[in-house]
mmCIF file of C-alpha atoms and ligand atoms in Angstrom:
data_model
loop_
_atom_site.group_PDB
_atom_site.id
_atom_site.type_symbol
_atom_site.label_atom_id
_atom_site.label_comp_id
_atom_site.label_asym_id
_atom_site.label_seq_id
_atom_site.Cartn_x
_atom_site.Cartn_y
_atom_site.Cartn_z
ATOM 1 C CA GLN A 1 116.976 93.431 135.968
ATOM 2 C CA ASP A 2 116.349 96.048 138.596
ATOM 3 C CA LEU A 3 113.264 98.026 137.464
ATOM 4 C CA SER A 4 112.595 99.903 140.793
ATOM 5 C CA GLY A 5 111.789 103.604 140.115
ATOM 6 C CA VAL A 6 111.430 103.246 136.407
ATOM 7 C CA ASP A 7 108.250 104.678 134.828
ATOM 8 C CA ILE A 8 108.736 103.869 131.231
ATOM 9 C CA ALA A 9 110.848 101.376 129.365
ATOM 10 C CA VAL A 10 111.779 101.200 125.482
ATOM 11 C CA VAL A 11 111.703 97.616 124.558
ATOM 12 C CA GLY A 12 113.161 96.077 121.391
ATOM 13 C CA ILE A 13 111.693 92.866 119.979
ATOM 14 C CA PRO A 14 113.776 91.874 117.099
ATOM 15 C CA PHE A 15 111.571 89.140 115.703
ATOM 16 C CA ASP A 16 110.015 88.726 112.193
ATOM 17 C CA GLY A 17 109.168 84.998 112.138
ATOM 18 C CA GLY A 18 105.535 86.180 111.844
ATOM 19 C CA THR A 19 105.865 87.918 108.398
ATOM 20 C CA THR A 20 104.022 86.691 105.372
ATOM 21 C CA TYR A 21 105.717 88.962 102.779
ATOM 22 C CA ARG A 22 108.855 90.984 102.979
ATOM 23 C CA PRO A 23 110.761 90.001 106.082
ATOM 24 C CA GLY A 24 113.390 92.287 107.952
ATOM 25 C CA ALA A 25 111.457 93.675 110.983
ATOM 26 C CA ARG A 26 114.000 91.972 113.303
ATOM 27 C CA PHE A 27 116.368 94.775 112.537
ATOM 28 C CA ALA A 28 113.937 97.645 113.348
ATOM 29 C CA PRO A 29 115.021 98.117 116.899
ATOM 30 C CA ARG A 30 118.562 99.047 116.003
ATOM 31 C CA ALA A 31 117.415 101.337 113.163
ATOM 32 C CA ILE A 32 114.867 103.071 115.351
ATOM 33 C CA ARG A 33 117.562 103.444 118.116
ATOM 34 C CA SER A 34 119.863 105.063 115.738
ATOM 35 C CA ALA A 35 117.186 107.477 114.454
ATOM 36 C CA SER A 36 115.883 108.381 117.734
ATOM 37 C CA CYS A 37 118.894 110.468 118.805
ATOM 38 C CA MET A 38 117.064 113.369 117.184
ATOM 39 C CA ASN A 39 114.169 113.050 119.635
ATOM 40 C CA ARG A 40 115.573 115.140 122.324
ATOM 41 C CA ASN A 41 113.478 116.008 125.438
ATOM 42 C CA VAL A 42 110.669 118.544 125.259
ATOM 43 C CA HIS A 43 107.515 118.127 123.362
ATOM 44 C CA PRO A 44 106.979 120.791 120.700
ATOM 45 C CA THR A 45 103.296 121.600 121.165
ATOM 46 C CA LEU A 46 102.696 120.215 124.686
ATOM 47 C CA GLY A 47 105.639 121.797 126.402
ATOM 48 C CA VAL A 48 106.201 118.712 128.347
ATOM 49 C CA HIS A 49 109.790 117.713 129.410
ATOM 50 C CA LEU A 50 109.775 114.083 129.234
ATOM 51 C CA TYR A 51 112.503 113.122 131.507
ATOM 52 C CA GLU A 52 111.648 115.836 134.286
ATOM 53 C CA LYS A 53 108.221 113.935 134.402
ATOM 54 C CA MET A 54 109.334 110.365 134.467
ATOM 55 C CA SER A 55 112.272 108.119 134.447
ATOM 56 C CA ALA A 56 112.880 106.143 131.316
ATOM 57 C CA ILE A 57 115.163 103.375 130.405
ATOM 58 C CA ASP A 58 116.178 101.351 127.380
ATOM 59 C CA TYR A 59 115.332 97.827 128.537
ATOM 60 C CA GLY A 60 117.350 96.283 125.517
ATOM 61 C CA ASP A 61 116.123 93.780 123.006
ATOM 62 C CA ILE A 62 114.209 90.628 124.285
ATOM 63 C CA ASN A 63 116.150 87.519 123.316
ATOM 64 C CA CYS A 64 113.866 86.157 120.719
ATOM 65 C CA ASN A 65 114.121 82.724 119.109
ATOM 66 C CA PRO A 66 114.182 83.486 115.381
ATOM 67 C CA LEU A 67 113.476 79.819 114.563
ATOM 68 C CA ASN A 68 110.502 79.449 116.814
ATOM 69 C CA LEU A 69 107.256 81.549 117.041
ATOM 70 C CA LYS A 70 105.783 79.748 120.098
ATOM 71 C CA LYS A 71 108.983 79.887 122.150
ATOM 72 C CA THR A 72 109.429 83.718 121.341
ATOM 73 C CA TYR A 73 105.846 84.242 122.454
ATOM 74 C CA GLU A 74 106.673 82.665 125.863
ATOM 75 C CA ILE A 75 109.932 84.706 126.044
ATOM 76 C CA ILE A 76 108.084 87.949 125.187
ATOM 77 C CA GLU A 77 105.303 87.076 127.727
ATOM 78 C CA LYS A 78 107.719 86.486 130.575
ATOM 79 C CA SER A 79 109.767 89.725 129.966
ATOM 80 C CA TYR A 80 106.410 91.670 129.870
ATOM 81 C CA ALA A 81 105.281 90.028 133.070
ATOM 82 C CA GLU A 82 108.604 91.294 134.804
ATOM 83 C CA LEU A 83 108.056 94.856 133.264
ATOM 84 C CA LEU A 84 104.365 95.016 134.307
ATOM 85 C CA LYS A 85 104.895 93.726 137.782
ATOM 86 C CA ALA A 86 107.339 96.679 138.362
ATOM 87 C CA LYS A 87 104.534 99.058 137.098
ATOM 88 C CA VAL A 88 106.496 99.972 133.994
ATOM 89 C CA ILE A 89 104.924 101.338 130.943
ATOM 90 C CA PRO A 90 106.517 99.415 128.038
ATOM 91 C CA VAL A 91 107.131 101.187 124.581
ATOM 92 C CA ALA A 92 107.946 98.381 122.303
ATOM 93 C CA MET A 93 109.749 98.470 118.909
ATOM 94 C CA GLY A 94 108.930 95.398 116.880
ATOM 95 C CA GLY A 95 109.343 93.094 115.326
ATOM 96 C CA ASP A 96 106.402 92.176 113.175
ATOM 97 C CA HIS A 97 102.801 92.452 114.306
ATOM 98 C CA SER A 98 102.626 88.897 115.542
ATOM 99 C CA VAL A 99 104.183 90.112 118.881
ATOM 100 C CA LEU A 100 101.153 91.678 119.793
ATOM 101 C CA TYR A 101 99.576 88.279 121.050
ATOM 102 C CA PRO A 102 102.002 87.581 123.792
ATOM 103 C CA ILE A 103 102.314 91.359 124.910
ATOM 104 C CA LEU A 104 98.581 91.650 125.173
ATOM 105 C CA LYS A 105 98.309 88.392 126.894
ATOM 106 C CA ALA A 106 100.738 89.807 129.558
ATOM 107 C CA MET A 107 98.662 93.072 129.802
ATOM 108 C CA LYS A 108 95.508 91.120 130.321
ATOM 109 C CA ALA A 109 97.157 89.267 133.203
ATOM 110 C CA ALA A 110 98.260 92.580 134.853
ATOM 111 C CA HIS A 111 95.526 94.809 134.116
ATOM 112 C CA GLY A 112 92.268 92.932 133.495
ATOM 113 C CA ARG A 113 89.907 94.699 130.859
ATOM 114 C CA PHE A 114 91.658 97.013 128.665
ATOM 115 C CA GLY A 115 91.004 98.364 124.998
ATOM 116 C CA LEU A 116 93.150 98.406 121.963
ATOM 117 C CA ILE A 117 93.708 101.351 119.733
ATOM 118 C CA GLN A 118 95.422 100.229 116.653
ATOM 119 C CA PHE A 119 96.689 102.088 113.653
ATOM 120 C CA ASP A 120 97.073 99.875 110.732
ATOM 121 C CA ALA A 121 96.189 99.294 106.985
ATOM 122 C CA HIS A 122 95.073 95.997 108.118
ATOM 123 C CA THR A 123 92.557 94.568 110.740
ATOM 124 C CA ASP A 124 94.918 91.679 111.644
ATOM 125 C CA THR A 125 91.673 89.473 111.995
ATOM 126 C CA ALA A 126 92.346 86.963 109.471
ATOM 127 C CA ASP A 127 91.919 83.380 110.529
ATOM 128 C CA GLN A 128 94.845 81.735 109.022
ATOM 129 C CA ALA A 129 97.379 81.718 106.229
ATOM 130 C CA TRP A 130 98.798 78.568 104.723
ATOM 131 C CA GLY A 131 97.100 76.770 107.570
ATOM 132 C CA GLU A 132 98.917 78.718 110.271
ATOM 133 C CA LYS A 133 96.798 80.486 112.916
ATOM 134 C CA PHE A 134 99.722 82.536 114.263
ATOM 135 C CA HIS A 135 101.356 85.110 112.026
ATOM 136 C CA HIS A 136 101.222 89.055 111.693
ATOM 137 C CA GLY A 137 97.835 88.957 110.140
ATOM 138 C CA THR A 138 95.952 87.174 112.793
ATOM 139 C CA PRO A 139 96.800 88.448 116.365
ATOM 140 C CA VAL A 140 93.676 90.536 116.937
ATOM 141 C CA ARG A 141 91.480 87.515 115.872
ATOM 142 C CA ARG A 142 93.417 85.206 118.041
ATOM 143 C CA LEU A 143 93.144 87.690 121.172
ATOM 144 C CA ILE A 144 89.507 88.202 120.791
ATOM 145 C CA GLU A 145 88.845 84.344 120.497
ATOM 146 C CA ASP A 146 91.065 83.681 123.598
ATOM 147 C CA GLY A 147 89.094 86.363 125.617
ATOM 148 C CA VAL A 148 92.079 88.721 126.024
ATOM 149 C CA LEU A 149 90.064 91.620 124.221
ATOM 150 C CA LYS A 150 86.626 92.082 123.773
ATOM 151 C CA GLY A 151 85.618 93.242 120.102
ATOM 152 C CA ARG A 152 83.793 96.376 121.241
ATOM 153 C CA ASP A 153 87.028 97.532 122.841
ATOM 154 C CA VAL A 154 89.003 97.531 119.757
ATOM 155 C CA VAL A 155 89.449 100.565 117.577
ATOM 156 C CA GLN A 156 91.459 100.368 114.245
ATOM 157 C CA ILE A 157 92.482 103.488 112.265
ATOM 158 C CA GLY A 158 93.642 103.728 108.664
ATOM 159 C CA ILE A 159 92.245 100.441 107.495
ATOM 160 C CA ARG A 160 92.285 100.044 103.718
ATOM 161 C CA GLY A 161 93.268 97.968 100.773
ATOM 162 C CA PRO A 162 92.140 94.728 99.281
ATOM 163 C CA LEU A 163 91.275 91.612 101.230
ATOM 164 C CA THR A 164 91.717 87.820 100.382
ATOM 165 C CA SER A 165 87.948 87.031 101.359
ATOM 166 C CA LYS A 166 84.814 88.770 102.903
ATOM 167 C CA ASP A 167 85.171 86.452 105.935
ATOM 168 C CA GLN A 168 87.413 89.184 107.775
ATOM 169 C CA MET A 169 84.925 91.950 107.224
ATOM 170 C CA GLU A 170 82.002 89.953 108.506
ATOM 171 C CA TRP A 171 83.770 88.545 111.394
ATOM 172 C CA ASP A 172 84.937 92.142 112.464
ATOM 173 C CA ALA A 173 81.397 93.437 112.259
ATOM 174 C CA LYS A 174 80.084 90.461 114.329
ATOM 175 C CA GLN A 175 82.668 91.124 116.973
ATOM 176 C CA SER A 176 81.643 95.077 116.975
ATOM 177 C CA ILE A 177 85.015 96.065 116.246
ATOM 178 C CA THR A 178 85.281 99.842 115.197
ATOM 179 C CA HIS A 179 87.037 100.687 111.901
ATOM 180 C CA LEU A 180 88.042 104.179 110.883
ATOM 181 C CA THR A 181 89.043 103.473 107.322
ATOM 182 C CA ILE A 182 91.165 105.783 105.480
ATOM 183 C CA GLU A 183 88.109 106.805 103.154
ATOM 184 C CA GLU A 184 86.200 107.908 106.357
ATOM 185 C CA LEU A 185 89.107 109.668 107.798
ATOM 186 C CA HIS A 186 89.430 111.903 104.619
ATOM 187 C CA GLU A 187 85.756 112.354 104.148
ATOM 188 C CA GLN A 188 85.461 113.748 107.935
ATOM 189 C CA GLY A 189 88.816 115.308 108.217
ATOM 190 C CA LEU A 190 91.368 114.820 110.917
ATOM 191 C CA LYS A 191 89.692 116.750 113.792
ATOM 192 C CA GLU A 192 86.282 115.147 113.378
ATOM 193 C CA SER A 193 87.845 111.843 113.068
ATOM 194 C CA ILE A 194 89.731 112.309 116.307
ATOM 195 C CA LYS A 195 86.368 113.242 117.922
ATOM 196 C CA THR A 196 84.575 110.242 116.478
ATOM 197 C CA ILE A 197 87.199 107.991 117.823
ATOM 198 C CA ARG A 198 87.403 109.417 121.272
ATOM 199 C CA LYS A 199 83.522 108.954 121.487
ATOM 200 C CA LYS A 200 83.896 105.263 120.949
ATOM 201 C CA LEU A 201 86.280 104.846 123.667
ATOM 202 C CA ASP A 202 85.273 103.951 127.312
ATOM 203 C CA PRO A 203 86.654 106.447 129.691
ATOM 204 C CA LYS A 204 86.408 103.799 132.354
ATOM 205 C CA ILE A 205 89.016 101.333 130.956
ATOM 206 C CA PRO A 206 92.770 101.717 130.228
ATOM 207 C CA TYR A 207 94.126 101.523 126.708
ATOM 208 C CA TYR A 208 96.964 99.884 124.867
ATOM 209 C CA LEU A 209 98.188 101.518 121.748
ATOM 210 C CA SER A 210 99.536 99.400 118.714
ATOM 211 C CA PHE A 211 101.017 101.236 115.828
ATOM 212 C CA ASP A 212 101.709 99.212 112.684
ATOM 213 C CA ILE A 213 103.929 101.498 110.516
ATOM 214 C CA ASP A 214 101.942 100.397 107.387
ATOM 215 C CA GLY A 215 99.067 102.359 108.592
ATOM 216 C CA ILE A 216 101.079 105.229 107.028
ATOM 217 C CA ASP A 217 101.305 105.693 103.307
ATOM 218 C CA PRO A 218 104.331 103.863 101.811
ATOM 219 C CA ALA A 219 105.377 107.300 100.426
ATOM 220 C CA TYR A 220 106.045 108.356 103.947
ATOM 221 C CA ALA A 221 107.114 104.999 105.303
ATOM 222 C CA PRO A 222 108.453 102.843 102.643
ATOM 223 C CA GLY A 223 110.438 100.601 104.859
ATOM 224 C CA THR A 224 107.968 98.017 105.932
ATOM 225 C CA GLY A 225 106.997 94.630 105.025
ATOM 226 C CA THR A 226 103.466 94.623 103.719
ATOM 227 C CA PRO A 227 102.873 98.150 102.335
ATOM 228 C CA VAL A 228 99.374 99.330 101.216
ATOM 229 C CA VAL A 229 99.104 102.465 99.168
ATOM 230 C CA GLY A 230 96.793 105.321 100.030
ATOM 231 C CA GLY A 231 97.444 105.709 103.875
ATOM 232 C CA LEU A 232 97.981 108.314 106.518
ATOM 233 C CA THR A 233 100.641 110.964 106.119
ATOM 234 C CA SER A 234 103.357 111.313 108.785
ATOM 235 C CA PHE A 235 101.642 114.633 109.996
ATOM 236 C CA GLU A 236 98.044 113.116 110.070
ATOM 237 C CA ALA A 237 99.533 110.387 112.222
ATOM 238 C CA LEU A 238 101.424 112.422 114.737
ATOM 239 C CA GLN A 239 98.290 114.750 115.072
ATOM 240 C CA PHE A 240 95.992 111.656 115.513
ATOM 241 C CA VAL A 241 98.345 110.434 118.296
ATOM 242 C CA ARG A 242 98.496 113.675 120.104
ATOM 243 C CA GLY A 243 94.664 113.833 119.794
ATOM 244 C CA LEU A 244 94.586 110.880 122.161
ATOM 245 C CA ALA A 245 96.121 112.776 124.974
ATOM 246 C CA GLY A 246 94.451 112.259 128.448
ATOM 247 C CA LEU A 247 93.583 108.583 128.129
ATOM 248 C CA ASN A 248 94.933 106.021 130.607
ATOM 249 C CA PHE A 249 97.498 104.174 128.649
ATOM 250 C CA ILE A 250 99.244 100.881 129.753
ATOM 251 C CA GLY A 251 101.675 100.290 126.828
ATOM 252 C CA PHE A 252 102.454 101.196 123.292
ATOM 253 C CA ASP A 253 104.159 99.449 120.399
ATOM 254 C CA LEU A 254 105.642 100.662 117.095
ATOM 255 C CA VAL A 255 105.793 97.505 114.800
ATOM 256 C CA GLU A 256 106.536 96.462 111.080
ATOM 257 C CA VAL A 257 109.472 98.651 110.361
ATOM 258 C CA SER A 258 111.784 96.823 107.830
ATOM 259 C CA PRO A 259 114.916 98.928 107.625
ATOM 260 C CA ALA A 260 116.290 97.186 104.324
ATOM 261 C CA TYR A 261 113.268 98.729 102.448
ATOM 262 C CA ASP A 262 113.954 102.213 103.964
ATOM 263 C CA HIS A 263 115.470 105.220 102.158
ATOM 264 C CA ALA A 264 117.223 107.951 104.009
ATOM 265 C CA GLU A 265 115.817 106.737 107.322
ATOM 266 C CA ILE A 266 112.393 108.100 106.341
ATOM 267 C CA THR A 267 110.566 105.116 108.192
ATOM 268 C CA SER A 268 112.813 104.827 111.349
ATOM 269 C CA LEU A 269 112.694 108.664 111.832
ATOM 270 C CA LEU A 270 108.923 108.625 111.704
ATOM 271 C CA ALA A 271 108.878 105.506 113.958
ATOM 272 C CA SER A 272 111.106 107.151 116.704
ATOM 273 C CA ALA A 273 109.111 110.285 116.361
ATOM 274 C CA LEU A 274 105.938 108.460 116.983
ATOM 275 C CA MET A 275 107.511 106.637 120.025
ATOM 276 C CA PHE A 276 108.250 110.033 121.443
ATOM 277 C CA GLU A 277 104.611 110.880 121.184
ATOM 278 C CA PHE A 278 103.796 107.619 122.852
ATOM 279 C CA MET A 279 106.017 108.581 125.775
ATOM 280 C CA THR A 280 104.571 112.117 125.992
ATOM 281 C CA LEU A 281 100.995 110.347 126.232
ATOM 282 C CA ALA A 282 102.379 108.281 128.995
ATOM 283 C CA ALA A 283 103.716 111.317 130.748
ATOM 284 C CA LEU A 284 100.496 113.372 130.679
ATOM 285 C CA ASP A 285 98.001 110.833 131.911
HETATM 286 MN MN1 MN B 301 99.558 96.257 108.567
HETATM 287 MN MN1 MN B 302 99.399 94.948 111.712
#
C-alpha cells in the first residue's frame, strides 16, 4: 500500500483468538467504523481541525488468521513494520488485548525505548492461563520479559477487581509498574490523578497509549468480553485522555469491544469517540 504523505492510519485488527471469557472482539472494527460517522472534524474543547492538521486514512483490516494466534502475531507485526517505516501513527481498533504483543514488538524495532500508558481494569501481567503464555491477560508481562518494555515505563489506569492469585500484584511491584487504581482515582479526583500520572512519565521518551474498553464501567461500556464493575465513566475517560495532551505519541489502540454484548451502540460510540481523542493527541504533539 502506498503510504506516502500519510500521517495517521486507522487500522482494524479483527482478532479475538486470545480471549479467555466472552469472545466477539473480532467484530469490533466494523462496529466502531459504523459508530464513527458521528466523529466529524473539529475537537470540541481544543478547537483543532484534525484533517487540516494531518492526513489520515483508513488502512482497512489486517488479514488475521482466526485459527492461529502465532501466525496472526506475525501478520500484525509485518503490517505494523510497513506502517512505521512510512512514519505513520497507527490508531488500531482491536481485537482483544493479546494483539498488543506484536504491535509493541514492531514499535520497539522502529522507536527503541518507549513507555506504555494503559487504561484497563486488568494489568494484563498474568503469567499464563490453562498453561498458555499468550492470551489477552498476559501481553504486558511477556513484553517486559522479552525486553520490549521496562516496568518503570509502564503506567496503568483504572485497575480494579479480584485476581486469581497474589502473584500478579507482587510481580508488578517488582517490575516497578505504576498503577492508578480506580480507588486511588476517586480518592484524588480526576485533576489530581492526571497530575500524578503526568509526574510519573518521562518527558524524554515517546509513549504508546493502549485503551482496553473494560477500563470503563460496564454501565457505560457493556459491549466487552471481560467486564469488571466499578470503573471509569465515559466522561472521566475522555477527560483523562485529553489530560495527556502534549506528550509525544507513537501509536494508539482501542481494544476489547465486543459488539454482540453492546446495546444501542453505547460501547462502540465511546470507542470511536476515544479514537477521535487519540487522533487529536497525535495532531497536537
Ligand atoms: Mn481488561
Ligand atoms: Mn487488557
